[in-house]
Amino acid sequence: MIDNEHVVDDLAAFALGSLELAEHERVAAHVGTCAECGSRLAEYRALVGTLPLALAPVAPPADLWESIRSAARRAPSRPPVWKRLAVGGGAFRVTRWLAAAAVAASIVTWNVRLQTELTRYAQGPQVEKLARRPARLVILKGAAQPQASARIFAAVDGQSGHMAISGLPSLPATRVYQLWFLPKAAPALTAATFTVDDDGRAWVVIRVPTDLDETRSLIVTEESVPGSAAPTGPSLLEAHEWR
Amino acid sequence: MNIEPVADLELLRRVRLGDESALEALYARYGGLLYTLALRIVGDRELAREVVQDTFLRSWNGHETYDAQRGRVPWWLMAIARNRAIDLLRSRSHQQRLRERAGPVPEMPPVISDDPADAVAARRAVLHALRALSDGQRMAIELAYYGGLTQTEIAHELNEPLGTIKSRTREAIEKLRPLLAPLIQSMGGPRA
């Protein structure tokens, strides 16, 4: 029996993604610890998932799959390393070990490169150079995580960018970090989800969902995979001004 | 719609290994549904196309990871597409959103489904359930789900008290629960 101490009155709007940010956070915090409300929410989410089935089907453009395939080839899938090592057995053992050695070497090279990149960005001059207008530089500092920081370089087209992160703790497989743009007069917009390596670092491509000049803050929160429709966790990193 | 969960999970596993044919199979299975949903939300073919492409690419490049606790694969894909579409809507002004939503969605040829009987039956079931709602309840659901409006924004839009909108939303979902339970269970969803 779900009583008034629970959030059942707001679960329907929560499942529809229709709560204000503060209410959304309150409900998310409750369902994370309440099996009854969590179960009811799963029902509501399944129900909401059937709503689009009522729409009159519309055929996608004939060339849409080709566009997706072309874009996928430009941004290859990233299978886990251990899967990439599983390239054969028996007669392929030598090939497998050669592949493993090559992967190990590339990991070392990647780590060295990442270390160099992050060190360089921590020092700043290259970012300063890159950040000259019309591109933008945003530095996020640790709120709940004082040792953590991130730097965003927003590309000249204003639609995308890169973010270097350091100092965030690794997450379990069910959790993910999420970058948010908080517009001056609209709900939060998601820009990226990401995880960090064992050293707390990551380098990710982000989407710039709205004009930085119309944004009051950028924050990073921790969310359940695959990410949330609105921030539910406390702000771990944040920026309120940028160049 | 194909509703075999094992097949979907196997396709997702292969997608994560870089199997392009698995991505194509997922697109063939759900691309039409995602495009229909995206077009309903953003009301623009080019933007809908962008949403669908982004949805599949995010599953391809690992930016989105499937979580079985969030429901079956098509619901997960629809949630990604819906979030991306709502993000696009919210990046515009509220008034512009209202103007866009007022415009009719252009008619297009219907999708030829791999399993038209399933698709037709599912659509009939959801339409039947939605018809059980009052106009006010249906409006509250549609403005929230397809319009991306918060409860406060819906109250303002309909010039109704916020409490009324919250009640209508809750009552609508509760009324839909028993009506859609058979469909949801047939799709492998949780039991009410």
PDB file of C-alpha atoms in Angstrom, chain A:
ATOM      1  CA  MET A   1       0.000   0.000   0.000  1.00  0.00           C
ATOM      2  CA  ILE A   2       1.420   3.341  -1.009  1.00  0.00           C
ATOM      3  CA  ASP A   3       0.595   6.030   1.536  1.00  0.00           C
ATOM      4  CA  ASN A   4       0.834   9.797   1.547  1.00  0.00           C
ATOM      5  CA  GLU A   5       4.479   9.780   2.629  1.00  0.00           C
ATOM      6  CA  HIS A   6       5.357   8.464  -0.799  1.00  0.00           C
ATOM      7  CA  VAL A   7       5.430  10.437  -4.003  1.00  0.00           C
ATOM      8  CA  VAL A   8       2.685   8.554  -5.821  1.00  0.00           C
ATOM      9  CA  ASP A   9       0.805  11.775  -6.586  1.00  0.00           C
ATOM     10  CA  ASP A  10       3.719  13.029  -8.647  1.00  0.00           C
ATOM     11  CA  LEU A  11       4.814   9.766 -10.263  1.00  0.00           C
ATOM     12  CA  ALA A  12       2.619  10.192 -13.343  1.00  0.00           C
ATOM     13  CA  ALA A  13       4.040  13.636 -14.119  1.00  0.00           C
ATOM     14  CA  PHE A  14       7.528  12.332 -13.314  1.00  0.00           C
ATOM     15  CA  ALA A  15       7.157   9.467 -15.808  1.00  0.00           C
ATOM     16  CA  LEU A  16       5.995  12.001 -18.403  1.00  0.00           C
ATOM     17  CA  GLY A  17       9.039  14.210 -17.729  1.00  0.00           C
ATOM     18  CA  SER A  18       6.699  17.044 -16.761  1.00  0.00           C
ATOM     19  CA  LEU A  19       7.776  18.044 -13.253  1.00  0.00           C
ATOM     20  CA  GLU A  20       9.598  21.236 -12.376  1.00  0.00           C
ATOM     21  CA  LEU A  21      13.261  20.734 -11.520  1.00  0.00           C
ATOM     22  CA  ALA A  22      12.871  20.875  -7.731  1.00  0.00           C
ATOM     23  CA  GLU A  23       9.941  18.453  -7.759  1.00  0.00           C
ATOM     24  CA  HIS A  24      11.770  16.202 -10.181  1.00  0.00           C
ATOM     25  CA  GLU A  25      14.754  16.034  -7.823  1.00  0.00           C
ATOM     26  CA  ARG A  26      12.526  15.269  -4.833  1.00  0.00           C
ATOM     27  CA  VAL A  27      10.718  12.440  -6.622  1.00  0.00           C
ATOM     28  CA  ALA A  28      13.919  11.022  -8.092  1.00  0.00           C
ATOM     29  CA  ALA A  29      15.519  10.936  -4.659  1.00  0.00           C
ATOM     30  CA  HIS A  30      12.512   9.109  -3.199  1.00  0.00           C
ATOM     31  CA  VAL A  31      12.084   6.467  -5.914  1.00  0.00           C
ATOM     32  CA  GLY A  32      15.775   5.701  -5.654  1.00  0.00           C
ATOM     33  CA  THR A  33      15.209   4.385  -2.139  1.00  0.00           C
ATOM     34  CA  CYS A  34      11.553   3.237  -2.186  1.00  0.00           C
ATOM     35  CA  ALA A  35      10.774  -0.112  -3.791  1.00  0.00           C
ATOM     36  CA  GLU A  36       7.024   0.544  -3.870  1.00  0.00           C
ATOM     37  CA  CYS A  37       7.294   3.837  -5.700  1.00  0.00           C
ATOM     38  CA  GLY A  38      10.071   2.423  -7.885  1.00  0.00           C
ATOM     39  CA  SER A  39       7.806  -0.418  -8.936  1.00  0.00           C
ATOM     40  CA  ARG A  40       4.912   1.939  -9.637  1.00  0.00           C
ATOM     41  CA  LEU A  41       7.225   4.180 -11.645  1.00  0.00           C
ATOM     42  CA  ALA A  42       8.324   1.205 -13.766  1.00  0.00           C
ATOM     43  CA  GLU A  43       4.652   0.574 -14.585  1.00  0.00           C
ATOM     44  CA  TYR A  44       4.086   4.205 -15.461  1.00  0.00           C
ATOM     45  CA  ARG A  45       7.171   4.341 -17.637  1.00  0.00           C
ATOM     46  CA  ALA A  46       6.057   1.258 -19.545  1.00  0.00           C
ATOM     47  CA  LEU A  47       2.643   2.866 -19.983  1.00  0.00           C
ATOM     48  CA  VAL A  48       4.140   6.122 -21.229  1.00  0.00           C
ATOM     49  CA  GLY A  49       6.291   4.079 -23.605  1.00  0.00           C
ATOM     50  CA  THR A  50       3.177   2.819 -25.369  1.00  0.00           C
ATOM     51  CA  LEU A  51       1.774   6.309 -26.094  1.00  0.00           C
ATOM     52  CA  PRO A  52       3.661   6.784 -29.391  1.00  0.00           C
ATOM     53  CA  LEU A  53       2.106   3.557 -30.683  1.00  0.00           C
ATOM     54  CA  ALA A  54      -1.135   5.524 -31.096  1.00  0.00           C
ATOM     55  CA  LEU A  55       0.435   7.880 -33.637  1.00  0.00           C
ATOM     56  CA  ALA A  56      -0.339   7.402 -37.298  1.00  0.00           C
ATOM     57  CA  PRO A  57       2.881   5.891 -38.660  1.00  0.00           C
ATOM     58  CA  VAL A  58       4.993   8.205 -40.776  1.00  0.00           C
ATOM     59  CA  ALA A  59       7.630   6.847 -43.128  1.00  0.00           C
ATOM     60  CA  PRO A  60      11.115   8.213 -42.478  1.00  0.00           C
ATOM     61  CA  PRO A  61      12.978   9.760 -45.424  1.00  0.00           C
ATOM     62  CA  ALA A  62      14.241   7.089 -47.804  1.00  0.00           C
ATOM     63  CA  ASP A  63      17.848   8.179 -47.396  1.00  0.00           C
ATOM     64  CA  LEU A  64      17.834   8.412 -43.591  1.00  0.00           C
ATOM     65  CA  TRP A  65      19.473   5.043 -43.040  1.00  0.00           C
ATOM     66  CA  GLU A  66      22.260   5.969 -45.470  1.00  0.00           C
ATOM     67  CA  SER A  67      22.849   9.170 -43.485  1.00  0.00           C
ATOM     68  CA  ILE A  68      23.029   7.210 -40.246  1.00  0.00           C
ATOM     69  CA  ARG A  69      25.396   4.656 -41.760  1.00  0.00           C
ATOM     70  CA  SER A  70      27.680   7.373 -43.130  1.00  0.00           C
ATOM     71  CA  ALA A  71      27.739   9.149 -39.774  1.00  0.00           C
ATOM     72  CA  ALA A  72      28.368   5.853 -37.948  1.00  0.00           C
ATOM     73  CA  ARG A  73      31.361   5.168 -40.179  1.00  0.00           C
ATOM     74  CA  ARG A  74      32.764   8.583 -39.315  1.00  0.00           C
ATOM     75  CA  ALA A  75      32.242   7.865 -35.595  1.00  0.00           C
ATOM     76  CA  PRO A  76      33.024   4.158 -35.171  1.00  0.00           C
ATOM     77  CA  SER A  77      31.491   2.107 -32.399  1.00  0.00           C
ATOM     78  CA  ARG A  78      33.755   1.641 -29.382  1.00  0.00           C
ATOM     79  CA  PRO A  79      33.608  -1.994 -28.288  1.00  0.00           C
ATOM     80  CA  PRO A  80      35.153  -2.945 -24.956  1.00  0.00           C
ATOM     81  CA  VAL A  81      38.856  -3.712 -25.187  1.00  0.00           C
ATOM     82  CA  TRP A  82      38.410  -7.284 -23.986  1.00  0.00           C
ATOM     83  CA  LYS A  83      35.990  -7.921 -26.850  1.00  0.00           C
ATOM     84  CA  ARG A  84      38.455  -6.567 -29.327  1.00  0.00           C
ATOM     85  CA  LEU A  85      41.061  -8.957 -27.963  1.00  0.00           C
ATOM     86  CA  ALA A  86      38.752 -11.932 -28.556  1.00  0.00           C
ATOM     87  CA  VAL A  87      39.680 -12.219 -32.228  1.00  0.00           C
ATOM     88  CA  GLY A  88      40.174 -15.980 -32.380  1.00  0.00           C
ATOM     89  CA  GLY A  89      41.701 -19.047 -30.780  1.00  0.00           C
ATOM     90  CA  GLY A  90      43.827 -22.063 -31.703  1.00  0.00           C
ATOM     91  CA  ALA A  91      45.441 -21.265 -35.013  1.00  0.00           C
ATOM     92  CA  PHE A  92      44.806 -17.580 -34.346  1.00  0.00           C
ATOM     93  CA  ARG A  93      46.583 -17.550 -31.002  1.00  0.00           C
ATOM     94  CA  VAL A  94      49.638 -15.712 -32.358  1.00  0.00           C
ATOM     95  CA  THR A  95      47.415 -13.216 -34.110  1.00  0.00           C
ATOM     96  CA  ARG A  96      45.471 -12.725 -30.890  1.00  0.00           C
ATOM     97  CA  TRP A  97      48.603 -12.040 -28.876  1.00  0.00           C
ATOM     98  CA  LEU A  98      49.879  -9.693 -31.540  1.00  0.00           C
ATOM     99  CA  ALA A  99      46.538  -7.920 -31.397  1.00  0.00           C
ATOM    100  CA  ALA A 100      46.694  -7.839 -27.612  1.00  0.00           C
ATOM    101  CA  ALA A 101      50.204  -6.405 -27.709  1.00  0.00           C
ATOM    102  CA  ALA A 102      49.131  -3.784 -30.223  1.00  0.00           C
ATOM    103  CA  VAL A 103      46.139  -2.844 -28.095  1.00  0.00           C
ATOM    104  CA  ALA A 104      48.277  -2.702 -24.961  1.00  0.00           C
ATOM    105  CA  ALA A 105      50.761  -0.473 -26.757  1.00  0.00           C
ATOM    106  CA  SER A 106      47.980   1.753 -27.990  1.00  0.00           C
ATOM    107  CA  ILE A 107      46.534   1.983 -24.471  1.00  0.00           C
ATOM    108  CA  VAL A 108      49.918   3.064 -23.143  1.00  0.00           C
ATOM    109  CA  THR A 109      50.259   5.576 -25.951  1.00  0.00           C
ATOM    110  CA  TRP A 110      46.715   6.819 -25.352  1.00  0.00           C
ATOM    111  CA  ASN A 111      47.323   7.182 -21.636  1.00  0.00           C
ATOM    112  CA  VAL A 112      50.535   9.120 -22.229  1.00  0.00           C
ATOM    113  CA  ARG A 113      48.767  11.310 -24.752  1.00  0.00           C
ATOM    114  CA  LEU A 114      45.808  11.874 -22.451  1.00  0.00           C
ATOM    115  CA  GLN A 115      48.127  12.665 -19.578  1.00  0.00           C
ATOM    116  CA  THR A 116      49.953  15.170 -21.765  1.00  0.00           C
ATOM    117  CA  GLU A 117      46.713  16.696 -22.959  1.00  0.00           C
ATOM    118  CA  LEU A 118      45.253  17.027 -19.489  1.00  0.00           C
ATOM    119  CA  THR A 119      48.480  18.451 -18.096  1.00  0.00           C
ATOM    120  CA  ARG A 120      48.582  20.920 -20.923  1.00  0.00           C
ATOM    121  CA  TYR A 121      44.958  21.926 -20.387  1.00  0.00           C
ATOM    122  CA  ALA A 122      45.537  22.270 -16.676  1.00  0.00           C
ATOM    123  CA  GLN A 123      48.258  24.793 -17.510  1.00  0.00           C
ATOM    124  CA  GLY A 124      45.997  26.594 -19.888  1.00  0.00           C
ATOM    125  CA  PRO A 125      47.952  28.503 -22.562  1.00  0.00           C
ATOM    126  CA  GLN A 126      46.916  26.248 -25.437  1.00  0.00           C
ATOM    127  CA  VAL A 127      43.300  26.446 -24.366  1.00  0.00           C
ATOM    128  CA  GLU A 128      43.679  30.181 -24.029  1.00  0.00           C
ATOM    129  CA  LYS A 129      44.884  30.282 -27.593  1.00  0.00           C
ATOM    130  CA  LEU A 130      42.104  28.008 -28.811  1.00  0.00           C
ATOM    131  CA  ALA A 131      39.542  29.947 -26.847  1.00  0.00           C
ATOM    132  CA  ARG A 132      40.001  33.189 -28.699  1.00  0.00           C
ATOM    133  CA  ARG A 133      36.758  34.310 -30.238  1.00  0.00           C
ATOM    134  CA  PRO A 134      34.611  33.159 -31.928  1.00  0.00           C
ATOM    135  CA  ALA A 135      35.119  29.890 -29.978  1.00  0.00           C
ATOM    136  CA  ARG A 136      34.384  29.782 -26.221  1.00  0.00           C
ATOM    137  CA  LEU A 137      36.082  28.393 -23.121  1.00  0.00           C
ATOM    138  CA  VAL A 138      34.156  27.280 -20.025  1.00  0.00           C
ATOM    139  CA  ILE A 139      35.918  26.185 -16.848  1.00  0.00           C
ATOM    140  CA  LEU A 140      33.843  24.098 -14.442  1.00  0.00           C
ATOM    141  CA  LYS A 141      35.044  23.821 -10.870  1.00  0.00           C
ATOM    142  CA  GLY A 142      34.203  21.306  -8.188  1.00  0.00           C
ATOM    143  CA  ALA A 143      31.110  22.134  -6.148  1.00  0.00           C
ATOM    144  CA  ALA A 144      30.500  18.905  -4.239  1.00  0.00           C
ATOM    145  CA  GLN A 145      33.846  17.615  -5.606  1.00  0.00           C
ATOM    146  CA  PRO A 146      36.472  20.323  -4.813  1.00  0.00           C
ATOM    147  CA  GLN A 147      39.313  18.289  -6.305  1.00  0.00           C
ATOM    148  CA  ALA A 148      37.538  17.960  -9.648  1.00  0.00           C
ATOM    149  CA  SER A 149      37.478  20.318 -12.609  1.00  0.00           C
ATOM    150  CA  ALA A 150      36.617  20.374 -16.293  1.00  0.00           C
ATOM    151  CA  ARG A 151      37.271  22.578 -19.263  1.00  0.00           C
ATOM    152  CA  ILE A 152      34.967  22.925 -22.235  1.00  0.00           C
ATOM    153  CA  PHE A 153      36.095  24.212 -25.561  1.00  0.00           C
ATOM    154  CA  ALA A 154      32.993  25.099 -27.566  1.00  0.00           C
ATOM    155  CA  ALA A 155      33.648  24.876 -31.295  1.00  0.00           C
ATOM    156  CA  VAL A 156      33.391  27.793 -33.641  1.00  0.00           C
ATOM    157  CA  ASP A 157      30.081  26.545 -35.083  1.00  0.00           C
ATOM    158  CA  GLY A 158      28.470  26.883 -31.650  1.00  0.00           C
ATOM    159  CA  GLN A 159      26.887  23.420 -31.919  1.00  0.00           C
ATOM    160  CA  SER A 160      29.501  21.135 -30.419  1.00  0.00           C
ATOM    161  CA  GLY A 161      32.615  21.079 -28.322  1.00  0.00           C
ATOM    162  CA  HIS A 162      35.090  19.047 -26.315  1.00  0.00           C
ATOM    163  CA  MET A 163      35.363  18.653 -22.583  1.00  0.00           C
ATOM    164  CA  ALA A 164      38.368  17.495 -20.541  1.00  0.00           C
ATOM    165  CA  ILE A 165      37.571  16.293 -17.033  1.00  0.00           C
ATOM    166  CA  SER A 166      39.792  15.365 -14.118  1.00  0.00           C
ATOM    167  CA  GLY A 167      39.291  14.501 -10.483  1.00  0.00           C
ATOM    168  CA  LEU A 168      35.868  12.830 -10.602  1.00  0.00           C
ATOM    169  CA  PRO A 169      35.507   9.409  -8.938  1.00  0.00           C
ATOM    170  CA  SER A 170      34.826   6.336 -11.074  1.00  0.00           C
ATOM    171  CA  LEU A 171      31.196   5.203 -11.175  1.00  0.00           C
ATOM    172  CA  PRO A 172      29.469   1.815 -11.055  1.00  0.00           C
ATOM    173  CA  ALA A 173      28.092   0.497 -14.353  1.00  0.00           C
ATOM    174  CA  THR A 174      24.588   1.737 -13.571  1.00  0.00           C
ATOM    175  CA  ARG A 175      25.623   5.358 -13.076  1.00  0.00           C
ATOM    176  CA  VAL A 176      26.847   8.059 -15.439  1.00  0.00           C
ATOM    177  CA  TYR A 177      27.889  11.688 -15.243  1.00  0.00           C
ATOM    178  CA  GLN A 178      25.777  14.184 -17.170  1.00  0.00           C
ATOM    179  CA  LEU A 179      26.624  17.696 -18.344  1.00  0.00           C
ATOM    180  CA  TRP A 180      23.759  20.217 -18.309  1.00  0.00           C
ATOM    181  CA  PHE A 181      23.220  23.674 -19.734  1.00  0.00           C
ATOM    182  CA  LEU A 182      20.851  25.700 -17.543  1.00  0.00           C
ATOM    183  CA  PRO A 183      19.260  28.347 -19.796  1.00  0.00           C
ATOM    184  CA  LYS A 184      18.201  31.671 -18.303  1.00  0.00           C
ATOM    185  CA  ALA A 185      14.512  31.054 -19.023  1.00  0.00           C
ATOM    186  CA  ALA A 186      14.013  27.353 -19.757  1.00  0.00           C
ATOM    187  CA  PRO A 187      14.516  23.945 -18.154  1.00  0.00           C
ATOM    188  CA  ALA A 188      17.912  22.229 -18.136  1.00  0.00           C
ATOM    189  CA  LEU A 189      19.264  20.864 -21.417  1.00  0.00           C
ATOM    190  CA  THR A 190      21.513  17.829 -21.588  1.00  0.00           C
ATOM    191  CA  ALA A 191      24.836  18.209 -23.389  1.00  0.00           C
ATOM    192  CA  ALA A 192      26.640  14.919 -22.766  1.00  0.00           C
ATOM    193  CA  THR A 193      26.791  11.811 -20.632  1.00  0.00           C
ATOM    194  CA  PHE A 194      30.145  10.305 -19.756  1.00  0.00           C
ATOM    195  CA  THR A 195      32.139   8.164 -17.383  1.00  0.00           C
ATOM    196  CA  VAL A 196      35.729   8.631 -16.220  1.00  0.00           C
ATOM    197  CA  ASP A 197      38.678   6.255 -16.193  1.00  0.00           C
ATOM    198  CA  ASP A 198      40.292   4.848 -13.076  1.00  0.00           C
ATOM    199  CA  ASP A 199      42.258   8.077 -12.690  1.00  0.00           C
ATOM    200  CA  GLY A 200      39.095  10.145 -12.725  1.00  0.00           C
ATOM    201  CA  ARG A 201      39.720  11.558 -16.169  1.00  0.00           C
ATOM    202  CA  ALA A 202      37.785  11.721 -19.419  1.00  0.00           C
ATOM    203  CA  TRP A 203      37.791  13.509 -22.738  1.00  0.00           C
ATOM    204  CA  VAL A 204      34.377  13.712 -24.361  1.00  0.00           C
ATOM    205  CA  VAL A 205      32.649  15.313 -27.300  1.00  0.00           C
ATOM    206  CA  ILE A 206      29.683  17.401 -26.184  1.00  0.00           C
ATOM    207  CA  ARG A 207      26.658  18.965 -27.815  1.00  0.00           C
ATOM    208  CA  VAL A 208      26.073  22.668 -27.210  1.00  0.00           C
ATOM    209  CA  PRO A 209      22.265  22.648 -26.917  1.00  0.00           C
ATOM    210  CA  THR A 210      21.744  26.392 -26.583  1.00  0.00           C
ATOM    211  CA  ASP A 211      23.589  29.672 -26.920  1.00  0.00           C
ATOM    212  CA  LEU A 212      26.072  30.196 -24.084  1.00  0.00           C
ATOM    213  CA  ASP A 213      25.009  33.836 -23.933  1.00  0.00           C
ATOM    214  CA  GLU A 214      21.491  32.642 -23.057  1.00  0.00           C
ATOM    215  CA  THR A 215      22.790  30.240 -20.405  1.00  0.00           C
ATOM    216  CA  ARG A 216      23.090  31.065 -16.696  1.00  0.00           C
ATOM    217  CA  SER A 217      25.071  27.993 -15.556  1.00  0.00           C
ATOM    218  CA  LEU A 218      26.623  24.744 -16.651  1.00  0.00           C
ATOM    219  CA  ILE A 219      26.623  21.862 -14.183  1.00  0.00           C
ATOM    220  CA  VAL A 220      27.660  18.212 -14.019  1.00  0.00           C
ATOM    221  CA  THR A 221      25.539  15.765 -12.025  1.00  0.00           C
ATOM    222  CA  GLU A 222      25.562  12.033 -11.426  1.00  0.00           C
ATOM    223  CA  GLU A 223      22.578  10.169 -12.922  1.00  0.00           C
ATOM    224  CA  SER A 224      21.327   6.677 -13.643  1.00  0.00           C
ATOM    225  CA  VAL A 225      22.256   5.336 -17.073  1.00  0.00           C
ATOM    226  CA  PRO A 226      21.446   6.230 -19.808  1.00  0.00           C
ATOM    227  CA  GLY A 227      21.070   9.725 -18.336  1.00  0.00           C
ATOM    228  CA  SER A 228      18.099  11.732 -17.099  1.00  0.00           C
ATOM    229  CA  ALA A 229      15.631  14.120 -18.686  1.00  0.00           C
ATOM    230  CA  ALA A 230      16.454  16.667 -15.980  1.00  0.00           C
ATOM    231  CA  PRO A 231      19.145  16.862 -13.277  1.00  0.00           C
ATOM    232  CA  THR A 232      18.361  14.667 -10.276  1.00  0.00           C
ATOM    233  CA  GLY A 233      21.651  14.660  -8.386  1.00  0.00           C
ATOM    234  CA  PRO A 234      23.587  17.479  -6.701  1.00  0.00           C
ATOM    235  CA  SER A 235      25.855  19.676  -8.774  1.00  0.00           C
ATOM    236  CA  LEU A 236      29.359  18.164  -8.744  1.00  0.00           C
ATOM    237  CA  LEU A 237      30.967  20.656 -11.128  1.00  0.00           C
ATOM    238  CA  GLU A 238      29.643  24.037 -12.139  1.00  0.00           C
ATOM    239  CA  ALA A 239      30.426  27.204 -14.069  1.00  0.00           C
ATOM    240  CA  HIS A 240      28.542  30.485 -13.950  1.00  0.00           C
ATOM    241  CA  GLU A 241      30.713  32.610 -16.208  1.00  0.00           C
ATOM    242  CA  TRP A 242      32.859  32.037 -19.270  1.00  0.00           C
ATOM    243  CA  ARG A 243      34.605  33.785 -22.091  1.00  0.00           C
TER     244      ARG A 243
END
